[in-house]
mmCIF file of C-alpha atoms in Angstrom:
data_model
loop_
_atom_site.group_PDB
_atom_site.id
_atom_site.type_symbol
_atom_site.label_atom_id
_atom_site.label_comp_id
_atom_site.label_asym_id
_atom_site.label_seq_id
_atom_site.Cartn_x
_atom_site.Cartn_y
_atom_site.Cartn_z
ATOM 1 C CA UNK B 1 0.303 185.872 -122.339
ATOM 2 C CA UNK B 2 1.377 182.407 -121.445
ATOM 3 C CA UNK B 3 1.254 179.925 -124.233
ATOM 4 C CA UNK B 4 0.056 176.589 -123.006
ATOM 5 C CA UNK B 5 1.042 173.269 -124.482
ATOM 6 C CA UNK B 6 -1.754 171.357 -126.148
ATOM 7 C CA UNK B 7 -3.721 169.210 -123.813
ATOM 8 C CA UNK B 8 -2.720 165.603 -123.864
ATOM 9 C CA UNK B 9 -4.931 162.594 -123.280
ATOM 10 C CA UNK B 10 -2.823 161.475 -120.312
ATOM 11 C CA UNK B 11 -5.136 161.243 -117.333
ATOM 12 C CA UNK B 12 -4.011 163.438 -114.461
ATOM 13 C CA UNK B 13 -3.860 160.522 -111.974
ATOM 14 C CA UNK B 14 -1.222 158.847 -114.178
ATOM 15 C CA UNK B 15 1.004 161.900 -113.968
ATOM 16 C CA UNK B 16 0.449 162.173 -110.237
ATOM 17 C CA UNK B 17 1.309 158.487 -109.777
ATOM 18 C CA UNK B 18 4.888 159.184 -111.005
ATOM 19 C CA UNK B 19 5.499 162.011 -108.513
ATOM 20 C CA UNK B 20 6.805 160.953 -105.084
ATOM 21 C CA UNK B 21 4.362 161.792 -102.338
ATOM 22 C CA UNK B 22 5.608 164.450 -99.980
ATOM 23 C CA UNK B 23 5.708 163.719 -96.252
ATOM 24 C CA UNK B 24 6.460 166.272 -93.522
ATOM 25 C CA UNK B 25 8.279 165.031 -90.366
ATOM 26 C CA UNK B 26 8.035 167.419 -87.372
ATOM 27 C CA UNK B 27 10.241 166.553 -84.352
ATOM 28 C CA UNK B 28 12.670 168.567 -82.272
ATOM 29 C CA UNK B 29 15.059 165.642 -82.366
ATOM 30 C CA UNK B 30 17.409 165.705 -85.378
ATOM 31 C CA UNK B 31 18.050 162.016 -84.692
ATOM 32 C CA UNK B 32 14.376 161.127 -85.219
ATOM 33 C CA UNK B 33 14.098 163.434 -88.256
ATOM 34 C CA UNK B 34 17.156 161.824 -89.855
ATOM 35 C CA UNK B 35 15.790 158.305 -89.259
ATOM 36 C CA UNK B 36 12.367 159.054 -90.637
ATOM 37 C CA UNK B 37 13.853 160.926 -93.683
ATOM 38 C CA UNK B 38 16.170 158.040 -94.476
ATOM 39 C CA UNK B 39 13.510 155.335 -94.105
ATOM 40 C CA UNK B 40 10.810 157.130 -96.093
ATOM 41 C CA UNK B 41 13.198 158.434 -98.800
ATOM 42 C CA UNK B 42 14.287 154.856 -99.262
ATOM 43 C CA UNK B 43 10.641 153.900 -99.677
ATOM 44 C CA UNK B 44 10.183 156.451 -102.436
ATOM 45 C CA UNK B 45 8.785 159.393 -100.540
ATOM 46 C CA UNK B 46 9.891 163.013 -100.741
ATOM 47 C CA UNK B 47 10.453 164.018 -97.141
ATOM 48 C CA UNK B 48 10.629 167.561 -95.725
ATOM 49 C CA UNK B 49 11.305 168.349 -92.058
ATOM 50 C CA UNK B 50 10.634 170.905 -89.340
ATOM 51 C CA UNK B 51 11.871 171.163 -85.741
ATOM 52 C CA UNK B 52 8.679 172.366 -84.127
ATOM 53 C CA UNK B 53 4.988 173.146 -84.706
ATOM 54 C CA UNK B 54 5.542 176.761 -85.614
ATOM 55 C CA UNK B 55 8.130 175.972 -88.277
ATOM 56 C CA UNK B 56 5.929 173.135 -89.562
ATOM 57 C CA UNK B 57 2.841 175.296 -90.022
ATOM 58 C CA UNK B 58 4.969 177.816 -91.915
ATOM 59 C CA UNK B 59 6.287 174.987 -94.181
ATOM 60 C CA UNK B 60 2.735 173.763 -94.785
ATOM 61 C CA UNK B 61 1.926 177.169 -96.204
ATOM 62 C CA UNK B 62 4.393 176.486 -99.035
ATOM 63 C CA UNK B 63 4.281 172.722 -99.536
ATOM 64 C CA UNK B 64 1.440 170.379 -100.327
ATOM 65 C CA UNK B 65 1.967 167.240 -98.271
ATOM 66 C CA UNK B 66 0.273 163.844 -98.320
ATOM 67 C CA UNK B 67 0.963 163.244 -94.674
ATOM 68 C CA UNK B 68 2.440 165.027 -91.585
ATOM 69 C CA UNK B 69 4.206 162.953 -88.941
ATOM 70 C CA UNK B 70 4.203 165.017 -85.783
ATOM 71 C CA UNK B 71 5.961 164.652 -82.424
ATOM 72 C CA UNK B 72 3.841 165.536 -79.324
ATOM 73 C CA UNK B 73 6.302 167.264 -77.008
ATOM 74 C CA UNK B 74 8.112 170.063 -78.786
ATOM 75 C CA UNK B 75 9.207 173.603 -78.024
ATOM 76 C CA UNK B 76 7.191 176.698 -79.174
ATOM 77 C CA UNK B 77 4.166 174.772 -80.374
ATOM 78 C CA UNK B 78 3.537 171.111 -79.401
ATOM 79 C CA UNK B 79 2.149 168.432 -81.628
ATOM 80 C CA UNK B 80 -1.467 168.565 -80.317
ATOM 81 C CA UNK B 81 -1.462 172.358 -80.644
ATOM 82 C CA UNK B 82 -0.210 172.068 -84.196
ATOM 83 C CA UNK B 83 -2.865 169.456 -85.022
ATOM 84 C CA UNK B 84 -5.566 171.719 -83.658
ATOM 85 C CA UNK B 85 -4.328 174.611 -85.775
ATOM 86 C CA UNK B 86 -4.232 172.388 -88.907
ATOM 87 C CA UNK B 87 -7.784 171.260 -88.331
ATOM 88 C CA UNK B 88 -8.929 174.871 -87.984
ATOM 89 C CA UNK B 89 -7.323 175.834 -91.291
ATOM 90 C CA UNK B 90 -9.439 174.948 -94.314
ATOM 91 C CA UNK B 91 -6.273 174.460 -96.472
ATOM 92 C CA UNK B 92 -4.855 171.911 -94.057
ATOM 93 C CA UNK B 93 -7.883 170.262 -92.538
ATOM 94 C CA UNK B 94 -7.687 167.208 -94.827
ATOM 95 C CA UNK B 95 -3.955 166.503 -94.420
ATOM 96 C CA UNK B 96 -3.648 163.249 -92.469
ATOM 97 C CA UNK B 97 -1.577 163.531 -89.293
ATOM 98 C CA UNK B 98 0.313 160.653 -87.605
ATOM 99 C CA UNK B 99 1.450 161.429 -84.089
ATOM 100 C CA UNK B 100 4.932 160.100 -83.175
ATOM 101 C CA UNK B 101 5.763 160.191 -79.466
ATOM 102 C CA UNK B 102 6.875 158.407 -76.283
ATOM 103 C CA UNK B 103 3.479 159.091 -74.716
ATOM 104 C CA UNK B 104 1.408 155.947 -74.178
ATOM 105 C CA UNK B 105 -1.644 157.031 -72.098
ATOM 106 C CA UNK B 106 -5.037 156.270 -73.589
ATOM 107 C CA UNK B 107 -6.288 159.747 -72.551
ATOM 108 C CA UNK B 108 -3.617 161.429 -74.753
ATOM 109 C CA UNK B 109 -4.363 159.042 -77.678
ATOM 110 C CA UNK B 110 -8.078 159.755 -77.344
ATOM 111 C CA UNK B 111 -7.415 163.464 -77.287
ATOM 112 C CA UNK B 112 -5.376 163.256 -80.480
ATOM 113 C CA UNK B 113 -7.995 161.176 -82.150
ATOM 114 C CA UNK B 114 -10.755 163.625 -81.151
ATOM 115 C CA UNK B 115 -8.644 166.457 -82.508
ATOM 116 C CA UNK B 116 -8.453 164.699 -85.889
ATOM 117 C CA UNK B 117 -5.221 162.688 -85.861
ATOM 118 C CA UNK B 118 -5.256 159.543 -88.027
ATOM 119 C CA UNK B 119 -2.772 157.532 -86.030
ATOM 120 C CA UNK B 120 -0.501 157.295 -83.018
ATOM 121 C CA UNK B 121 2.956 155.770 -83.125
ATOM 122 C CA UNK B 122 4.960 155.156 -79.935
ATOM 123 C CA UNK B 123 8.796 155.553 -80.136
ATOM 124 C CA UNK B 124 11.107 153.886 -80.829
ATOM 125 C CA UNK B 125 10.424 153.926 -84.524
ATOM 126 C CA UNK B 126 10.565 150.540 -86.180
ATOM 127 C CA UNK B 127 11.297 151.120 -89.876
ATOM 128 C CA UNK B 128 8.899 148.574 -91.320
ATOM 129 C CA UNK B 129 6.041 149.677 -89.089
ATOM 130 C CA UNK B 130 6.701 153.279 -90.145
ATOM 131 C CA UNK B 131 6.597 152.458 -93.843
ATOM 132 C CA UNK B 132 3.468 150.419 -93.541
ATOM 133 C CA UNK B 133 1.665 153.166 -91.596
ATOM 134 C CA UNK B 134 2.739 155.877 -94.040
ATOM 135 C CA UNK B 135 1.705 153.809 -97.049
ATOM 136 C CA UNK B 136 -1.712 153.255 -95.472
ATOM 137 C CA UNK B 137 -2.246 156.888 -94.506
ATOM 138 C CA UNK B 138 -1.124 158.216 -97.893
ATOM 139 C CA UNK B 139 -3.619 155.862 -99.606
ATOM 140 C CA UNK B 140 -1.053 153.567 -101.153
ATOM 141 C CA UNK B 141 -2.023 150.454 -99.203
ATOM 142 C CA UNK B 142 0.288 147.776 -97.934
ATOM 143 C CA UNK B 143 0.924 146.176 -101.317
ATOM 144 C CA UNK B 144 3.416 148.886 -102.465
ATOM 145 C CA UNK B 145 6.159 147.650 -100.192
ATOM 146 C CA UNK B 146 5.983 144.024 -101.456
ATOM 147 C CA UNK G 1 10.965 158.902 -48.880
ATOM 148 C CA UNK G 2 11.213 155.497 -50.385
ATOM 149 C CA UNK G 3 10.370 152.284 -48.595
ATOM 150 C CA UNK G 4 12.646 149.343 -49.466
ATOM 151 C CA UNK G 5 9.829 147.662 -51.436
ATOM 152 C CA UNK G 6 9.196 150.787 -53.490
ATOM 153 C CA UNK G 7 12.922 151.291 -54.016
ATOM 154 C CA UNK G 8 13.229 147.700 -55.313
ATOM 155 C CA UNK G 9 10.421 148.279 -57.797
ATOM 156 C CA UNK G 10 11.774 151.612 -58.942
ATOM 157 C CA UNK G 11 15.281 150.121 -59.361
ATOM 158 C CA UNK G 12 13.822 147.368 -61.487
ATOM 159 C CA UNK G 13 11.897 149.819 -63.645
ATOM 160 C CA UNK G 14 14.824 152.100 -64.223
ATOM 161 C CA UNK G 15 17.260 149.310 -64.946
ATOM 162 C CA UNK G 16 14.957 147.442 -67.372
ATOM 163 C CA UNK G 17 13.916 150.680 -69.124
ATOM 164 C CA UNK G 18 17.575 151.595 -69.640
ATOM 165 C CA UNK G 19 18.663 148.175 -70.856
ATOM 166 C CA UNK G 20 15.702 148.039 -73.292
ATOM 167 C CA UNK G 21 16.370 151.577 -74.518
ATOM 168 C CA UNK G 22 20.062 151.002 -75.350
ATOM 169 C CA UNK G 23 19.165 147.674 -76.962
ATOM 170 C CA UNK G 24 17.118 149.597 -79.600
ATOM 171 C CA UNK G 25 20.304 151.575 -80.419
ATOM 172 C CA UNK G 26 22.297 148.364 -80.849
ATOM 173 C CA UNK G 27 24.130 148.811 -77.500
ATOM 174 C CA UNK G 28 24.186 146.005 -75.021
ATOM 175 C CA UNK G 29 24.118 147.239 -71.405
ATOM 176 C CA UNK G 30 24.246 145.385 -68.110
ATOM 177 C CA UNK G 31 23.269 146.953 -64.817
ATOM 178 C CA UNK G 32 25.935 147.086 -62.169
ATOM 179 C CA UNK G 33 24.403 145.993 -58.883
ATOM 180 C CA UNK G 34 26.391 148.339 -56.601
ATOM 181 C CA UNK G 35 26.654 151.694 -58.271
ATOM 182 C CA UNK G 36 29.789 153.843 -57.884
ATOM 183 C CA UNK G 37 30.283 155.879 -54.724
ATOM 184 C CA UNK G 38 32.053 158.557 -56.717
ATOM 185 C CA UNK G 39 30.202 161.956 -56.583
ATOM 186 C CA UNK G 40 27.747 162.397 -59.446
ATOM 187 C CA UNK G 41 29.449 165.486 -60.898
ATOM 188 C CA UNK G 42 32.737 163.593 -61.241
ATOM 189 C CA UNK G 43 30.979 160.703 -63.021
ATOM 190 C CA UNK G 44 29.305 163.087 -65.533
ATOM 191 C CA UNK G 45 32.491 164.933 -66.345
ATOM 192 C CA UNK G 46 33.347 164.826 -70.070
ATOM 193 C CA UNK G 47 30.268 162.804 -70.986
ATOM 194 C CA UNK G 48 27.199 163.667 -72.993
ATOM 195 C CA UNK G 49 24.395 164.502 -70.595
ATOM 196 C CA UNK G 50 20.623 164.830 -71.030
ATOM 197 C CA UNK G 51 18.308 166.039 -68.343
ATOM 198 C CA UNK G 52 14.488 166.079 -67.926
ATOM 199 C CA UNK G 53 12.774 167.736 -64.956
ATOM 200 C CA UNK G 54 10.046 165.464 -63.630
ATOM 201 C CA UNK G 55 7.124 166.406 -61.428
ATOM 202 C CA UNK G 56 3.932 164.675 -60.241
ATOM 203 C CA UNK G 57 3.223 161.324 -58.660
ATOM 204 C CA UNK G 58 5.532 162.001 -55.700
ATOM 205 C CA UNK G 59 8.436 163.187 -57.928
ATOM 206 C CA UNK G 60 10.013 166.616 -57.784
ATOM 207 C CA UNK G 61 13.279 165.653 -59.424
ATOM 208 C CA UNK G 62 15.424 165.473 -62.472
ATOM 209 C CA UNK G 63 16.201 162.430 -64.620
ATOM 210 C CA UNK G 64 19.806 162.560 -65.781
ATOM 211 C CA UNK G 65 21.418 160.334 -68.436
ATOM 212 C CA UNK G 66 25.144 160.300 -68.965
ATOM 213 C CA UNK G 67 26.747 158.633 -72.016
ATOM 214 C CA UNK G 68 30.491 158.747 -72.812
ATOM 215 C CA UNK G 69 31.629 159.486 -76.368
ATOM 216 C CA UNK G 70 32.937 155.937 -76.697
ATOM 217 C CA UNK G 71 29.414 154.529 -76.172
ATOM 218 C CA UNK G 72 27.832 157.075 -78.428
ATOM 219 C CA UNK G 73 30.142 155.885 -81.252
ATOM 220 C CA UNK G 74 28.486 152.451 -81.005
ATOM 221 C CA UNK G 75 24.990 153.863 -81.457
ATOM 222 C CA UNK G 76 22.882 153.058 -84.446
ATOM 223 C CA UNK G 77 19.232 154.176 -84.816
ATOM 224 C CA UNK G 78 17.497 151.595 -87.027
ATOM 225 C CA UNK G 79 20.705 151.209 -89.056
ATOM 226 C CA UNK G 80 21.580 154.885 -89.208
ATOM 227 C CA UNK G 81 24.285 156.783 -87.426
ATOM 228 C CA UNK G 82 22.807 159.545 -85.262
ATOM 229 C CA UNK G 83 23.733 163.068 -86.518
ATOM 230 C CA UNK G 84 25.130 164.368 -83.270
ATOM 231 C CA UNK G 85 25.962 163.075 -79.787
ATOM 232 C CA UNK G 86 24.145 165.868 -78.057
ATOM 233 C CA UNK G 87 20.935 165.407 -80.048
ATOM 234 C CA UNK G 88 21.076 161.611 -79.722
ATOM 235 C CA UNK G 89 21.642 161.826 -75.949
ATOM 236 C CA UNK G 90 18.634 164.177 -75.581
ATOM 237 C CA UNK G 91 16.466 161.801 -77.539
ATOM 238 C CA UNK G 92 17.734 158.875 -75.516
ATOM 239 C CA UNK G 93 16.823 160.829 -72.347
ATOM 240 C CA UNK G 94 13.382 161.561 -73.741
ATOM 241 C CA UNK G 95 12.768 157.930 -74.641
ATOM 242 C CA UNK G 96 14.138 156.719 -71.295
ATOM 243 C CA UNK G 97 11.750 159.049 -69.507
ATOM 244 C CA UNK G 98 8.911 157.752 -71.739
ATOM 245 C CA UNK G 99 9.691 154.169 -70.739
ATOM 246 C CA UNK G 100 9.953 154.926 -67.049
ATOM 247 C CA UNK G 101 6.742 156.949 -67.192
ATOM 248 C CA UNK G 102 4.761 154.227 -68.949
ATOM 249 C CA UNK G 103 5.981 151.547 -66.515
ATOM 250 C CA UNK G 104 5.191 153.737 -63.490
ATOM 251 C CA UNK G 105 1.745 154.550 -64.884
ATOM 252 C CA UNK G 106 0.826 150.879 -64.208
ATOM 253 C CA UNK G 107 1.359 151.765 -60.540
ATOM 254 C CA UNK G 108 -0.907 154.854 -60.881
ATOM 255 C CA UNK G 109 2.178 157.117 -60.718
ATOM 256 C CA UNK G 110 1.563 159.897 -63.256
ATOM 257 C CA UNK G 111 4.659 161.958 -64.149
ATOM 258 C CA UNK G 112 4.883 165.184 -66.032
ATOM 259 C CA UNK G 113 8.170 166.038 -67.834
ATOM 260 C CA UNK G 114 9.913 169.109 -69.131
ATOM 261 C CA UNK G 115 11.498 169.049 -72.563
ATOM 262 C CA UNK G 116 14.927 167.330 -72.506
ATOM 263 C CA UNK G 117 17.899 169.636 -72.258
ATOM 264 C CA UNK G 118 21.663 169.416 -72.275
ATOM 265 C CA UNK G 119 22.603 171.024 -68.933
ATOM 266 C CA UNK G 120 25.657 173.267 -68.519
ATOM 267 C CA UNK G 121 28.349 172.302 -66.018
ATOM 268 C CA UNK G 122 27.066 175.084 -63.796
ATOM 269 C CA UNK G 123 23.459 173.856 -63.788
ATOM 270 C CA UNK G 124 24.637 170.324 -63.067
ATOM 271 C CA UNK G 125 26.623 171.702 -60.068
ATOM 272 C CA UNK G 126 23.499 173.490 -58.864
ATOM 273 C CA UNK G 127 21.403 170.347 -59.366
ATOM 274 C CA UNK G 128 23.809 168.114 -57.467
ATOM 275 C CA UNK G 129 24.149 170.686 -54.657
ATOM 276 C CA UNK G 130 20.381 171.179 -54.331
ATOM 277 C CA UNK G 131 19.212 167.580 -54.633
ATOM 278 C CA UNK G 132 17.827 166.047 -51.419
ATOM 279 C CA UNK G 133 18.933 162.660 -52.698
ATOM 280 C CA UNK G 134 20.466 161.038 -55.746
ATOM 281 C CA UNK G 135 19.414 157.627 -56.955
ATOM 282 C CA UNK G 136 22.304 156.451 -59.090
ATOM 283 C CA UNK G 137 22.296 153.597 -61.586
ATOM 284 C CA UNK G 138 25.320 152.348 -63.419
ATOM 285 C CA UNK G 139 25.410 150.275 -66.562
ATOM 286 C CA UNK G 140 28.351 148.541 -68.188
ATOM 287 C CA UNK G 141 28.733 148.439 -71.987
ATOM 288 C CA UNK G 142 31.599 147.153 -74.159
ATOM 289 C CA UNK G 143 33.008 150.672 -74.426
ATOM 290 C CA UNK G 144 32.409 152.368 -71.087
ATOM 291 C CA UNK G 145 29.857 153.149 -68.406
ATOM 292 C CA UNK G 146 26.426 154.738 -68.750
ATOM 293 C CA UNK G 147 24.862 156.430 -65.735
ATOM 294 C CA UNK G 148 21.259 157.230 -64.990
ATOM 295 C CA UNK G 149 20.422 159.398 -61.972
ATOM 296 C CA UNK G 150 17.225 160.602 -60.309
ATOM 297 C CA UNK G 151 18.245 163.773 -58.482
ATOM 298 C CA UNK G 152 15.806 165.488 -56.208
ATOM 299 C CA UNK G 153 12.836 164.504 -54.050
ATOM 300 C CA UNK G 154 10.969 161.224 -54.612
ATOM 301 C CA UNK G 155 8.155 160.636 -52.109
ATOM 302 C CA UNK G 156 6.715 157.174 -52.833
ATOM 303 C CA UNK G 157 5.480 155.176 -49.897
ATOM 304 C CA UNK G 158 3.506 152.653 -51.786
ATOM 305 C CA UNK G 159 3.225 151.284 -55.318
ATOM 306 C CA UNK G 160 0.013 149.526 -56.255
ATOM 307 C CA UNK G 161 0.152 147.666 -59.564
ATOM 308 C CA UNK G 162 -2.934 147.487 -61.722
ATOM 309 C CA UNK G 163 -3.391 145.614 -64.966
ATOM 310 C CA UNK G 164 -6.587 147.491 -65.648
ATOM 311 C CA UNK G 165 -4.691 150.311 -67.291
ATOM 312 C CA UNK G 166 -4.466 149.533 -70.974
ATOM 313 C CA UNK G 167 -1.941 152.020 -72.252
ATOM 314 C CA UNK G 168 -0.118 151.654 -75.559
ATOM 315 C CA UNK G 169 3.340 150.107 -75.556
ATOM 316 C CA UNK G 170 6.718 151.101 -76.991
ATOM 317 C CA UNK G 171 6.795 150.610 -80.730
ATOM 318 C CA UNK G 172 2.987 150.376 -81.071
ATOM 319 C CA UNK G 173 1.273 151.833 -84.110
ATOM 320 C CA UNK G 174 -2.405 152.609 -83.750
ATOM 321 C CA UNK G 175 -4.223 153.788 -86.855
ATOM 322 C CA UNK G 176 -7.639 155.392 -86.394
#
């Protein structure tokens, strides 16, 4: 039998606030993954990475993330396919997804939005824009960076 | 087939897209007005090469980007050194295609790409041999030359600009 420590009066949100939020970056480019990891780690996030949609979905089975940043054009399973699979999975349906891509057409953006994406970021990645978007989508608001 | 007007627009798009792209990696580039007459394969020898097959909108071709090691060594992605020359070149090719695609979309030219790849010497030989035509663009940097080539068939007789198309732009962040 597991002996549990006595309950403390510390509210759970206070404990959670000390843990870095985990962000998943999914891109077949190691250059982009490295950039996003470095920028978000520097901003206090815990970043994990995957090289395509299949690997990312597998990782999401083992990690609880506050946000997934997902490239559109990838081998094996592209970003929109991954997004659709996440929205069909009750465990992942509420994870916010920010698409990161070179694609600029309104029809693609509308398709991602309809599939449940929370944002669309066009490469190249500007560090400050990335941090602001991630803070917003992980519910930490723009004030955290100031 | 390319009329001279279309060729002029296409040249402008490819040159501006390339200069803008390398600027984001901290590398200043300047287009060379008269590109080299050396055969493409010779120019690509010993460089890092990325390739994307492009179809649609009158294109049945490949976009090729060639970067020498000396230029790669100058690269910085938002203050970070890229992890590998091959990976960085592929991402540069991807982003170059994205820029060309978004500029051509304003002329109702809709392109569909393959994923970027690093071609073997043999597949480059096949490509150069098979290509109906090669549009070659040369760029000077402080540490060597960058080449961009469109190899294959480009059938554009007319380009009609429209400002009614409100696509996103490079670097945009749109939150829903």
